[in-house]
Amino acid sequence: MSDGSAAERPRGVVKVAVVGTGLVGATCAYSILARGLAAEIVLIDANRDRAEGEAMDLNHALPFGRPARIWAGNYSDAAGADIVIVAAGAAQKPGQSRLELARTNVEITRAIVPQIEAVAPDAILILVSNPVDVLTYAAQKASRYPWQRVIGSGTLLDTARFRFELGRHCGMDPRNVHAYIIGEHGDSEVPVWSLANVAGMRLRDYCPVCGKGCSGRALDQLFENVKTAAYRIIKLKGATYYAIGAGVARLTEAILRDEHTVMTVSTRIDGYCGIGDVCLSLPAIICRDGIRETIPLTLSPDEEAALRHSADTLQGVLRSVGL
Ligand code: NAD
């Protein structure tokens, strides 16, 4: 039987591996399947039963969609994968600090990445587990993949939430809202209000003419809703996974189709706004090689200071986990 490696697969047959098939990893796999993006999806998890169960369930969706080969496997089954999504990790335990969680998940990432690299040296890695910016940095350090090929989902989700909330607030399709959350995927993330744009107009120019007459406080509250969304969803139903699954599938699609689409993802920053040697999110152009380049946004002085604070926060975590 074929080992599924790139050399053995017919040209154009896309293979995706998902490492960590809990709620997030399985939802990423489902979203990729629903979009018909991959002909082969291999699921790898420390809990083999979990991966087997998800593979069975996903296989049973095939009669309703496009053909694909989906199975639970080991790292050798990820041979020649085009894209590897890493959503493995421990969840925060009661009483456990974020820093302790970071230490655990850094160790997990350091163990996983070399095993992927050994079998899929040409893959593009998408890191999703938290703290995602720290784990993206750890994955880059633990491998010889070029930085362009190690992408953290970063503020992909936060930016989607921001666009959704702004679209709802303005009564517009979120696809007509261009606004970014940059920096850490977490408490120090930065909304780029100065460049927010709806239907081709700067938000600050649109606000006076839209007629709603809402105050700046309404927009502050809107961002607060974005920033605290994950906490609220986790309180209500235990975890978040649909939106991140859709976002990772969309990122996968942008890579596979060489779209040169702009998305906020976590990547190594060296020099922008005086920030260096850290991974955080900026709008980046996504192509078949991963990240082509990041966009050096012209920020307001306040936004620039907030981004530096976000970078300092992340560097503090990197130092405390010995990276
Ligand atoms: P989960 O507990 O449901 O799944 C985690 C899975 O990882 C489990 O199946 C577990 O067996 C597996 N695992 C643990 N160690 C492993 C290892 N060494 N090798 C392989 N598999 C291993 O958790 P979840 O809800 O799916 O969340 C996964 C991660 O995604 C968490 O870190 C969470 O914080 C993060 N997350 C990130 C975003 C984002 O925007 N980046 C959004 C939501 C969740």
mmCIF file of C-alpha atoms and ligand atoms in Angstrom:
data_model
loop_
_atom_site.group_PDB
_atom_site.id
_atom_site.type_symbol
_atom_site.label_atom_id
_atom_site.label_comp_id
_atom_site.label_asym_id
_atom_site.label_seq_id
_atom_site.Cartn_x
_atom_site.Cartn_y
_atom_site.Cartn_z
ATOM 1 C CA MET A 1 0.000 0.000 0.000
ATOM 2 C CA SER A 2 1.166 3.554 -0.692
ATOM 3 C CA ASP A 3 2.693 5.354 2.275
ATOM 4 C CA GLY A 4 1.006 8.513 0.994
ATOM 5 C CA SER A 5 4.339 10.320 0.564
ATOM 6 C CA ALA A 6 4.555 13.114 -2.010
ATOM 7 C CA ALA A 7 6.684 10.918 -4.297
ATOM 8 C CA GLU A 8 3.975 8.249 -4.387
ATOM 9 C CA ARG A 9 0.945 10.504 -4.738
ATOM 10 C CA PRO A 10 -0.319 11.597 -8.144
ATOM 11 C CA ARG A 11 0.425 15.251 -8.895
ATOM 12 C CA GLY A 12 -2.111 17.675 -7.482
ATOM 13 C CA VAL A 13 -3.328 15.322 -4.751
ATOM 14 C CA VAL A 14 -3.261 17.415 -1.602
ATOM 15 C CA LYS A 15 -2.441 15.858 1.748
ATOM 16 C CA VAL A 16 -3.159 17.533 5.078
ATOM 17 C CA ALA A 17 -2.104 16.181 8.475
ATOM 18 C CA VAL A 18 -3.746 17.298 11.700
ATOM 19 C CA VAL A 19 -1.813 16.710 14.913
ATOM 20 C CA GLY A 20 -4.067 16.971 17.944
ATOM 21 C CA THR A 21 -7.595 15.959 17.022
ATOM 22 C CA GLY A 22 -9.508 17.389 19.939
ATOM 23 C CA LEU A 23 -12.302 19.881 19.368
ATOM 24 C CA VAL A 24 -10.151 22.353 17.426
ATOM 25 C CA GLY A 25 -8.140 19.872 15.349
ATOM 26 C CA ALA A 26 -11.214 17.823 14.418
ATOM 27 C CA THR A 27 -13.130 20.970 13.450
ATOM 28 C CA CYS A 28 -10.201 22.107 11.270
ATOM 29 C CA ALA A 29 -10.296 18.681 9.567
ATOM 30 C CA TYR A 30 -14.065 18.890 9.113
ATOM 31 C CA SER A 31 -13.865 22.423 7.633
ATOM 32 C CA ILE A 32 -11.117 21.329 5.231
ATOM 33 C CA LEU A 33 -13.221 18.333 4.225
ATOM 34 C CA ALA A 34 -16.343 20.464 3.780
ATOM 35 C CA ARG A 35 -14.424 22.835 1.490
ATOM 36 C CA GLY A 36 -13.067 19.892 -0.504
ATOM 37 C CA LEU A 37 -9.497 21.119 -0.037
ATOM 38 C CA ALA A 38 -7.628 17.836 0.485
ATOM 39 C CA ALA A 39 -7.750 14.354 -1.006
ATOM 40 C CA GLU A 40 -5.926 12.880 1.993
ATOM 41 C CA ILE A 41 -6.378 13.847 5.632
ATOM 42 C CA VAL A 42 -4.402 12.043 8.312
ATOM 43 C CA LEU A 43 -5.326 12.501 11.963
ATOM 44 C CA ILE A 44 -2.657 12.078 14.644
ATOM 45 C CA ASP A 45 -3.302 12.300 18.377
ATOM 46 C CA ALA A 46 -1.615 11.091 21.555
ATOM 47 C CA ASN A 47 -5.028 9.581 22.298
ATOM 48 C CA ARG A 48 -5.292 7.156 19.376
ATOM 49 C CA ASP A 49 -8.940 6.320 20.139
ATOM 50 C CA ARG A 50 -9.823 9.975 19.750
ATOM 51 C CA ALA A 51 -8.193 10.139 16.316
ATOM 52 C CA GLU A 52 -9.807 6.832 15.267
ATOM 53 C CA GLY A 53 -13.240 8.061 16.345
ATOM 54 C CA GLU A 54 -12.870 11.357 14.498
ATOM 55 C CA ALA A 55 -11.636 9.566 11.361
ATOM 56 C CA MET A 56 -14.689 7.286 11.404
ATOM 57 C CA ASP A 57 -17.084 10.172 11.898
ATOM 58 C CA LEU A 58 -15.461 12.270 9.133
ATOM 59 C CA ASN A 59 -15.419 9.301 6.741
ATOM 60 C CA HIS A 60 -19.168 8.921 7.181
ATOM 61 C CA ALA A 61 -19.608 12.466 5.822
ATOM 62 C CA LEU A 62 -17.968 11.510 2.517
ATOM 63 C CA PRO A 63 -21.148 10.404 0.718
ATOM 64 C CA PHE A 64 -22.401 13.988 1.202
ATOM 65 C CA GLY A 65 -19.275 15.667 -0.132
ATOM 66 C CA ARG A 66 -16.180 15.126 -2.222
ATOM 67 C CA PRO A 67 -14.077 11.962 -2.164
ATOM 68 C CA ALA A 68 -11.147 11.921 0.239
ATOM 69 C CA ARG A 69 -9.076 9.393 2.157
ATOM 70 C CA ILE A 70 -9.212 10.042 5.892
ATOM 71 C CA TRP A 71 -7.467 7.928 8.479
ATOM 72 C CA ALA A 72 -5.955 7.945 11.959
ATOM 73 C CA GLY A 73 -2.231 7.390 11.869
ATOM 74 C CA ASN A 74 1.250 7.934 13.222
ATOM 75 C CA TYR A 75 3.828 10.519 12.203
ATOM 76 C CA SER A 76 4.995 8.260 9.373
ATOM 77 C CA ASP A 77 1.498 8.658 7.884
ATOM 78 C CA ALA A 78 2.140 12.398 7.561
ATOM 79 C CA ALA A 79 4.903 11.646 5.035
ATOM 80 C CA GLY A 80 5.002 14.272 2.302
ATOM 81 C CA ALA A 81 2.066 16.270 3.732
ATOM 82 C CA ASP A 82 1.534 19.650 2.075
ATOM 83 C CA ILE A 83 0.080 21.247 5.203
ATOM 84 C CA VAL A 84 0.383 20.152 8.833
ATOM 85 C CA ILE A 85 -1.968 21.694 11.373
ATOM 86 C CA VAL A 86 -0.860 21.480 15.002
ATOM 87 C CA ALA A 87 -3.760 21.743 17.430
ATOM 88 C CA ALA A 88 -2.323 19.439 20.087
ATOM 89 C CA GLY A 89 -2.070 20.635 23.595
ATOM 90 C CA ALA A 90 -3.125 20.433 27.140
ATOM 91 C CA ALA A 91 -6.100 22.538 28.118
ATOM 92 C CA GLN A 92 -5.762 24.903 31.073
ATOM 93 C CA LYS A 93 -6.453 22.963 34.286
ATOM 94 C CA PRO A 94 -8.246 24.559 37.241
ATOM 95 C CA GLY A 95 -5.666 26.489 39.260
ATOM 96 C CA GLN A 96 -3.046 26.249 36.508
ATOM 97 C CA SER A 97 -1.534 29.548 35.434
ATOM 98 C CA ARG A 98 -1.249 30.555 31.770
ATOM 99 C CA LEU A 99 2.509 30.416 32.174
ATOM 100 C CA GLU A 100 2.411 26.812 33.409
ATOM 101 C CA LEU A 101 0.179 25.965 30.467
ATOM 102 C CA ALA A 102 2.673 27.695 28.164
ATOM 103 C CA ARG A 103 5.507 25.527 29.548
ATOM 104 C CA THR A 104 3.528 22.326 28.974
ATOM 105 C CA ASN A 105 2.477 23.242 25.451
ATOM 106 C CA VAL A 106 5.975 24.425 24.486
ATOM 107 C CA GLU A 107 7.278 20.976 25.489
ATOM 108 C CA ILE A 108 4.506 19.291 23.469
ATOM 109 C CA THR A 109 5.283 21.474 20.425
ATOM 110 C CA ARG A 110 9.024 20.810 20.728
ATOM 111 C CA ALA A 111 8.307 17.072 20.727
ATOM 112 C CA ILE A 112 5.908 17.190 17.757
ATOM 113 C CA VAL A 113 7.658 19.484 15.279
ATOM 114 C CA PRO A 114 10.869 17.449 14.678
ATOM 115 C CA GLN A 115 8.736 14.342 14.070
ATOM 116 C CA ILE A 116 6.784 16.214 11.399
ATOM 117 C CA GLU A 117 9.927 17.674 9.867
ATOM 118 C CA ALA A 118 11.475 14.200 9.572
ATOM 119 C CA VAL A 119 8.652 12.985 7.310
ATOM 120 C CA ALA A 120 7.307 16.192 5.732
ATOM 121 C CA PRO A 121 10.287 18.520 5.215
ATOM 122 C CA ASP A 122 8.457 20.543 2.542
ATOM 123 C CA ALA A 123 5.263 21.034 4.518
ATOM 124 C CA ILE A 124 3.812 24.301 5.707
ATOM 125 C CA LEU A 125 3.051 24.210 9.435
ATOM 126 C CA ILE A 126 0.016 25.951 10.873
ATOM 127 C CA LEU A 127 0.240 26.289 14.650
ATOM 128 C CA VAL A 128 -3.097 26.694 16.412
ATOM 129 C CA SER A 129 -2.553 25.579 20.023
ATOM 130 C CA ASN A 130 -2.145 28.253 22.674
ATOM 131 C CA PRO A 131 -0.315 30.375 23.520
ATOM 132 C CA VAL A 132 -0.070 30.400 19.751
ATOM 133 C CA ASP A 133 2.541 33.157 19.351
ATOM 134 C CA VAL A 134 4.879 31.468 21.830
ATOM 135 C CA LEU A 135 4.345 28.058 20.212
ATOM 136 C CA THR A 136 4.981 29.498 16.725
ATOM 137 C CA TYR A 137 8.313 30.840 17.997
ATOM 138 C CA ALA A 138 9.079 27.489 19.671
ATOM 139 C CA ALA A 139 8.228 25.591 16.451
ATOM 140 C CA GLN A 140 10.559 27.822 14.428
ATOM 141 C CA LYS A 141 13.361 27.239 16.942
ATOM 142 C CA ALA A 142 12.744 23.481 17.004
ATOM 143 C CA SER A 143 12.966 23.007 13.236
ATOM 144 C CA ARG A 144 14.851 23.945 10.102
ATOM 145 C CA TYR A 145 11.702 25.043 8.281
ATOM 146 C CA PRO A 146 12.118 28.520 6.829
ATOM 147 C CA TRP A 147 10.162 31.096 8.837
ATOM 148 C CA GLN A 148 7.743 31.601 5.917
ATOM 149 C CA ARG A 149 6.543 27.996 6.390
ATOM 150 C CA VAL A 150 5.812 28.129 10.108
ATOM 151 C CA ILE A 151 2.619 30.118 10.519
ATOM 152 C CA GLY A 152 0.689 30.741 13.716
ATOM 153 C CA SER A 153 -3.063 31.223 13.410
ATOM 154 C CA GLY A 154 -2.390 34.292 15.588
ATOM 155 C CA THR A 155 -5.097 36.944 15.409
ATOM 156 C CA LEU A 156 -6.832 35.361 12.400
ATOM 157 C CA LEU A 157 -9.777 34.615 14.680
ATOM 158 C CA ASP A 158 -9.654 37.934 16.563
ATOM 159 C CA THR A 159 -9.678 39.832 13.260
ATOM 160 C CA ALA A 160 -12.700 37.777 12.126
ATOM 161 C CA ARG A 161 -14.481 38.611 15.378
ATOM 162 C CA PHE A 162 -13.574 42.300 14.945
ATOM 163 C CA ARG A 163 -14.911 42.359 11.377
ATOM 164 C CA PHE A 164 -18.055 40.507 12.442
ATOM 165 C CA GLU A 165 -18.738 42.932 15.309
ATOM 166 C CA LEU A 166 -18.024 46.000 13.142
ATOM 167 C CA GLY A 167 -20.198 44.618 10.349
ATOM 168 C CA ARG A 168 -23.020 43.977 12.794
ATOM 169 C CA HIS A 169 -22.581 47.417 14.341
ATOM 170 C CA CYS A 170 -22.617 49.176 10.949
ATOM 171 C CA GLY A 171 -25.317 46.899 9.472
ATOM 172 C CA MET A 172 -22.921 45.648 6.778
ATOM 173 C CA ASP A 173 -21.575 42.366 5.474
ATOM 174 C CA PRO A 174 -18.320 41.730 7.423
ATOM 175 C CA ARG A 175 -16.617 41.098 4.087
ATOM 176 C CA ASN A 176 -17.028 44.834 3.377
ATOM 177 C CA VAL A 177 -15.171 45.649 6.596
ATOM 178 C CA HIS A 178 -11.378 45.835 6.479
ATOM 179 C CA ALA A 179 -10.010 46.117 9.972
ATOM 180 C CA TYR A 180 -7.253 44.242 11.737
ATOM 181 C CA ILE A 181 -6.335 43.028 15.175
ATOM 182 C CA ILE A 182 -2.563 42.726 15.451
ATOM 183 C CA GLY A 183 -0.024 41.704 18.105
ATOM 184 C CA GLU A 184 -0.575 38.893 20.583
ATOM 185 C CA HIS A 185 -3.466 36.471 20.203
ATOM 186 C CA GLY A 186 -4.500 37.298 23.739
ATOM 187 C CA ASP A 187 -5.058 40.063 26.232
ATOM 188 C CA SER A 188 -2.519 42.541 24.789
ATOM 189 C CA GLU A 189 -3.870 42.377 21.219
ATOM 190 C CA VAL A 190 -4.212 45.699 19.392
ATOM 191 C CA PRO A 191 -7.176 46.920 17.297
ATOM 192 C CA VAL A 192 -5.965 49.101 14.425
ATOM 193 C CA TRP A 193 -8.749 51.686 14.562
ATOM 194 C CA SER A 194 -6.779 54.315 12.640
ATOM 195 C CA LEU A 195 -6.847 52.196 9.453
ATOM 196 C CA ALA A 196 -10.267 50.539 9.893
ATOM 197 C CA ASN A 197 -12.222 50.829 6.673
ATOM 198 C CA VAL A 198 -15.847 50.133 5.753
ATOM 199 C CA ALA A 199 -16.971 50.049 2.126
ATOM 200 C CA GLY A 200 -13.883 51.979 1.025
ATOM 201 C CA MET A 201 -14.249 54.719 3.677
ATOM 202 C CA ARG A 202 -12.115 55.228 6.757
ATOM 203 C CA LEU A 203 -14.281 54.257 9.728
ATOM 204 C CA ARG A 204 -13.636 57.669 11.316
ATOM 205 C CA ASP A 205 -15.030 59.354 8.151
ATOM 206 C CA TYR A 206 -17.942 56.934 7.877
ATOM 207 C CA CYS A 207 -19.065 57.326 11.519
ATOM 208 C CA PRO A 208 -20.171 60.987 11.233
ATOM 209 C CA VAL A 209 -22.200 60.308 8.086
ATOM 210 C CA CYS A 210 -23.848 57.000 8.991
ATOM 211 C CA GLY A 211 -26.415 58.771 11.130
ATOM 212 C CA LYS A 212 -26.377 56.388 14.091
ATOM 213 C CA GLY A 213 -24.634 58.974 16.231
ATOM 214 C CA CYS A 214 -22.906 56.393 18.412
ATOM 215 C CA SER A 215 -20.074 57.499 20.673
ATOM 216 C CA GLY A 216 -16.463 56.383 20.796
ATOM 217 C CA ARG A 217 -17.499 54.395 23.873
ATOM 218 C CA ALA A 218 -19.621 52.151 21.664
ATOM 219 C CA LEU A 219 -16.518 51.272 19.667
ATOM 220 C CA ASP A 220 -14.502 50.686 22.854
ATOM 221 C CA GLN A 221 -17.206 48.281 23.996
ATOM 222 C CA LEU A 222 -17.166 46.600 20.584
ATOM 223 C CA PHE A 223 -13.441 45.870 20.949
ATOM 224 C CA GLU A 224 -13.956 44.692 24.529
ATOM 225 C CA ASN A 225 -16.502 42.183 23.147
ATOM 226 C CA VAL A 226 -13.905 40.973 20.647
ATOM 227 C CA LYS A 227 -11.191 40.651 23.281
ATOM 228 C CA THR A 228 -13.340 38.774 25.765
ATOM 229 C CA ALA A 229 -15.228 36.611 23.241
ATOM 230 C CA ALA A 230 -13.184 33.468 23.922
ATOM 231 C CA TYR A 231 -13.669 33.778 27.704
ATOM 232 C CA ARG A 232 -17.418 34.192 27.240
ATOM 233 C CA ILE A 233 -17.748 31.262 24.802
ATOM 234 C CA ILE A 234 -15.670 29.013 27.074
ATOM 235 C CA LYS A 235 -17.882 29.976 30.024
ATOM 236 C CA LEU A 236 -21.023 29.224 27.995
ATOM 237 C CA LYS A 237 -20.033 25.982 26.236
ATOM 238 C CA GLY A 238 -16.562 24.960 27.353
ATOM 239 C CA ALA A 239 -14.439 25.653 24.254
ATOM 240 C CA THR A 240 -14.264 27.554 20.976
ATOM 241 C CA TYR A 241 -13.729 25.662 17.741
ATOM 242 C CA TYR A 242 -16.067 26.482 14.814
ATOM 243 C CA ALA A 243 -14.650 29.897 13.926
ATOM 244 C CA ILE A 244 -11.017 28.847 14.338
ATOM 245 C CA GLY A 245 -11.745 25.697 12.293
ATOM 246 C CA ALA A 246 -13.228 27.825 9.505
ATOM 247 C CA GLY A 247 -10.313 30.266 9.712
ATOM 248 C CA VAL A 248 -7.654 27.558 9.513
ATOM 249 C CA ALA A 249 -9.460 25.955 6.551
ATOM 250 C CA ARG A 250 -9.564 29.338 4.821
ATOM 251 C CA LEU A 251 -5.834 29.831 5.520
ATOM 252 C CA THR A 252 -5.180 26.339 4.126
ATOM 253 C CA GLU A 253 -7.145 27.249 1.005
ATOM 254 C CA ALA A 254 -5.248 30.533 0.555
ATOM 255 C CA ILE A 255 -1.962 28.596 0.728
ATOM 256 C CA LEU A 256 -2.984 25.765 -1.587
ATOM 257 C CA ARG A 257 -4.438 28.122 -4.192
ATOM 258 C CA ASP A 258 -1.464 30.511 -4.016
ATOM 259 C CA GLU A 259 -3.949 33.311 -3.441
ATOM 260 C CA HIS A 260 -1.705 36.090 -2.118
ATOM 261 C CA THR A 261 -4.581 36.843 0.249
ATOM 262 C CA VAL A 262 -3.989 39.090 3.246
ATOM 263 C CA MET A 263 -4.622 37.524 6.655
ATOM 264 C CA THR A 264 -3.447 38.386 10.153
ATOM 265 C CA VAL A 265 -1.235 35.490 11.207
ATOM 266 C CA SER A 266 1.574 35.085 13.690
ATOM 267 C CA THR A 267 5.072 35.210 12.305
ATOM 268 C CA ARG A 268 8.600 36.190 13.241
ATOM 269 C CA ILE A 269 8.960 39.998 13.395
ATOM 270 C CA ASP A 270 12.381 41.553 13.064
ATOM 271 C CA GLY A 271 12.596 45.334 12.890
ATOM 272 C CA TYR A 272 9.010 46.562 12.435
ATOM 273 C CA CYS A 273 8.322 49.381 14.933
ATOM 274 C CA GLY A 274 11.617 48.485 16.610
ATOM 275 C CA ILE A 275 10.268 45.039 17.515
ATOM 276 C CA GLY A 276 12.457 41.981 17.017
ATOM 277 C CA ASP A 277 12.960 38.313 17.845
ATOM 278 C CA VAL A 278 9.342 37.530 18.659
ATOM 279 C CA CYS A 279 6.335 36.032 16.864
ATOM 280 C CA LEU A 280 3.149 38.073 16.717
ATOM 281 C CA SER A 281 0.452 38.891 14.194
ATOM 282 C CA LEU A 282 0.497 41.435 11.399
ATOM 283 C CA PRO A 283 -1.409 41.351 8.124
ATOM 284 C CA ALA A 284 0.578 38.982 5.912
ATOM 285 C CA ILE A 285 0.356 37.989 2.265
ATOM 286 C CA ILE A 286 -0.354 34.251 2.105
ATOM 287 C CA CYS A 287 0.815 32.256 -0.902
ATOM 288 C CA ARG A 288 1.826 28.674 -1.816
ATOM 289 C CA ASP A 289 5.167 29.148 -0.037
ATOM 290 C CA GLY A 290 3.465 30.255 3.173
ATOM 291 C CA ILE A 291 4.004 33.888 4.129
ATOM 292 C CA ARG A 292 5.303 36.034 1.256
ATOM 293 C CA GLU A 293 5.715 39.138 3.429
ATOM 294 C CA THR A 294 4.038 41.096 6.197
ATOM 295 C CA ILE A 295 2.457 44.499 5.584
ATOM 296 C CA PRO A 296 4.211 47.278 7.527
ATOM 297 C CA LEU A 297 1.059 49.160 8.578
ATOM 298 C CA THR A 298 1.436 52.875 9.284
ATOM 299 C CA LEU A 299 0.093 52.908 12.845
ATOM 300 C CA SER A 300 -0.910 55.839 15.042
ATOM 301 C CA PRO A 301 1.543 56.574 17.904
ATOM 302 C CA ASP A 302 -0.867 54.972 20.421
ATOM 303 C CA GLU A 303 -1.231 51.840 18.314
ATOM 304 C CA GLU A 304 2.521 51.604 17.873
ATOM 305 C CA ALA A 305 3.024 51.860 21.642
ATOM 306 C CA ALA A 306 0.345 49.214 22.215
ATOM 307 C CA LEU A 307 2.020 46.881 19.726
ATOM 308 C CA ARG A 308 5.382 47.336 21.477
ATOM 309 C CA HIS A 309 3.682 46.516 24.777
ATOM 310 C CA SER A 310 2.198 43.384 23.176
ATOM 311 C CA ALA A 311 5.656 42.354 21.920
ATOM 312 C CA ASP A 312 7.157 43.000 25.389
ATOM 313 C CA THR A 313 4.443 40.838 26.969
ATOM 314 C CA LEU A 314 5.211 37.981 24.584
ATOM 315 C CA GLN A 315 8.960 38.334 25.073
ATOM 316 C CA GLY A 316 8.372 38.083 28.826
ATOM 317 C CA VAL A 317 6.621 34.736 28.287
ATOM 318 C CA LEU A 318 9.350 33.525 25.902
ATOM 319 C CA ARG A 319 11.987 34.307 28.541
ATOM 320 C CA SER A 320 10.019 32.631 31.330
ATOM 321 C CA VAL A 321 9.717 29.405 29.348
ATOM 322 C CA GLY A 322 13.413 29.466 28.462
ATOM 323 C CA LEU A 323 13.094 30.356 24.767
HETATM 324 P P1 NAD B 1 -8.740 19.435 23.274
HETATM 325 O O1 NAD B 1 -8.320 19.126 24.686
HETATM 326 O O2 NAD B 1 -10.125 19.121 22.834
HETATM 327 O O3 NAD B 1 -7.735 18.721 22.258
HETATM 328 C C1 NAD B 1 -6.368 18.678 22.427
HETATM 329 C C2 NAD B 1 -5.897 17.367 21.815
HETATM 330 O O4 NAD B 1 -4.469 17.357 21.804
HETATM 331 C C3 NAD B 1 -6.352 16.138 22.603
HETATM 332 O O5 NAD B 1 -7.057 15.257 21.747
HETATM 333 C C4 NAD B 1 -5.047 15.524 23.111
HETATM 334 O O6 NAD B 1 -5.089 14.101 23.175
HETATM 335 C C5 NAD B 1 -4.081 16.024 22.051
HETATM 336 N N1 NAD B 1 -2.676 15.985 22.479
HETATM 337 C C6 NAD B 1 -2.144 16.393 23.652
HETATM 338 N N2 NAD B 1 -0.810 16.185 23.651
HETATM 339 C C7 NAD B 1 -0.505 15.659 22.434
HETATM 340 C C8 NAD B 1 0.698 15.255 21.821
HETATM 341 N N3 NAD B 1 1.873 15.346 22.480
HETATM 342 N N4 NAD B 1 0.654 14.758 20.573
HETATM 343 C C9 NAD B 1 -0.514 14.656 19.915
HETATM 344 N N5 NAD B 1 -1.698 15.020 20.450
HETATM 345 C C10 NAD B 1 -1.689 15.520 21.685
HETATM 346 O O7 NAD B 1 -8.433 20.980 23.083
HETATM 347 P P2 NAD B 1 -9.022 21.913 21.922
HETATM 348 O O8 NAD B 1 -10.247 22.598 22.425
HETATM 349 O O9 NAD B 1 -9.069 21.147 20.671
HETATM 350 O O10 NAD B 1 -7.882 23.036 21.849
HETATM 351 C C11 NAD B 1 -6.619 22.721 21.312
HETATM 352 C C12 NAD B 1 -5.712 23.937 21.392
HETATM 353 O O11 NAD B 1 -6.193 24.952 20.519
HETATM 354 C C13 NAD B 1 -5.655 24.560 22.794
HETATM 355 O O12 NAD B 1 -4.316 24.943 23.080
HETATM 356 C C14 NAD B 1 -6.537 25.792 22.655
HETATM 357 O O13 NAD B 1 -6.192 26.811 23.586
HETATM 358 C C15 NAD B 1 -6.208 26.185 21.225
HETATM 359 N N6 NAD B 1 -7.132 27.113 20.565
HETATM 360 C C16 NAD B 1 -6.559 28.059 19.780
HETATM 361 C C17 NAD B 1 -7.358 28.985 19.126
HETATM 362 C C18 NAD B 1 -6.695 30.050 18.289
HETATM 363 O O14 NAD B 1 -7.332 31.009 17.821
HETATM 364 N N7 NAD B 1 -5.400 29.935 18.037
HETATM 365 C C19 NAD B 1 -8.757 28.929 19.261
HETATM 366 C C20 NAD B 1 -9.307 27.933 20.049
HETATM 367 C C21 NAD B 1 -8.485 27.023 20.718
#
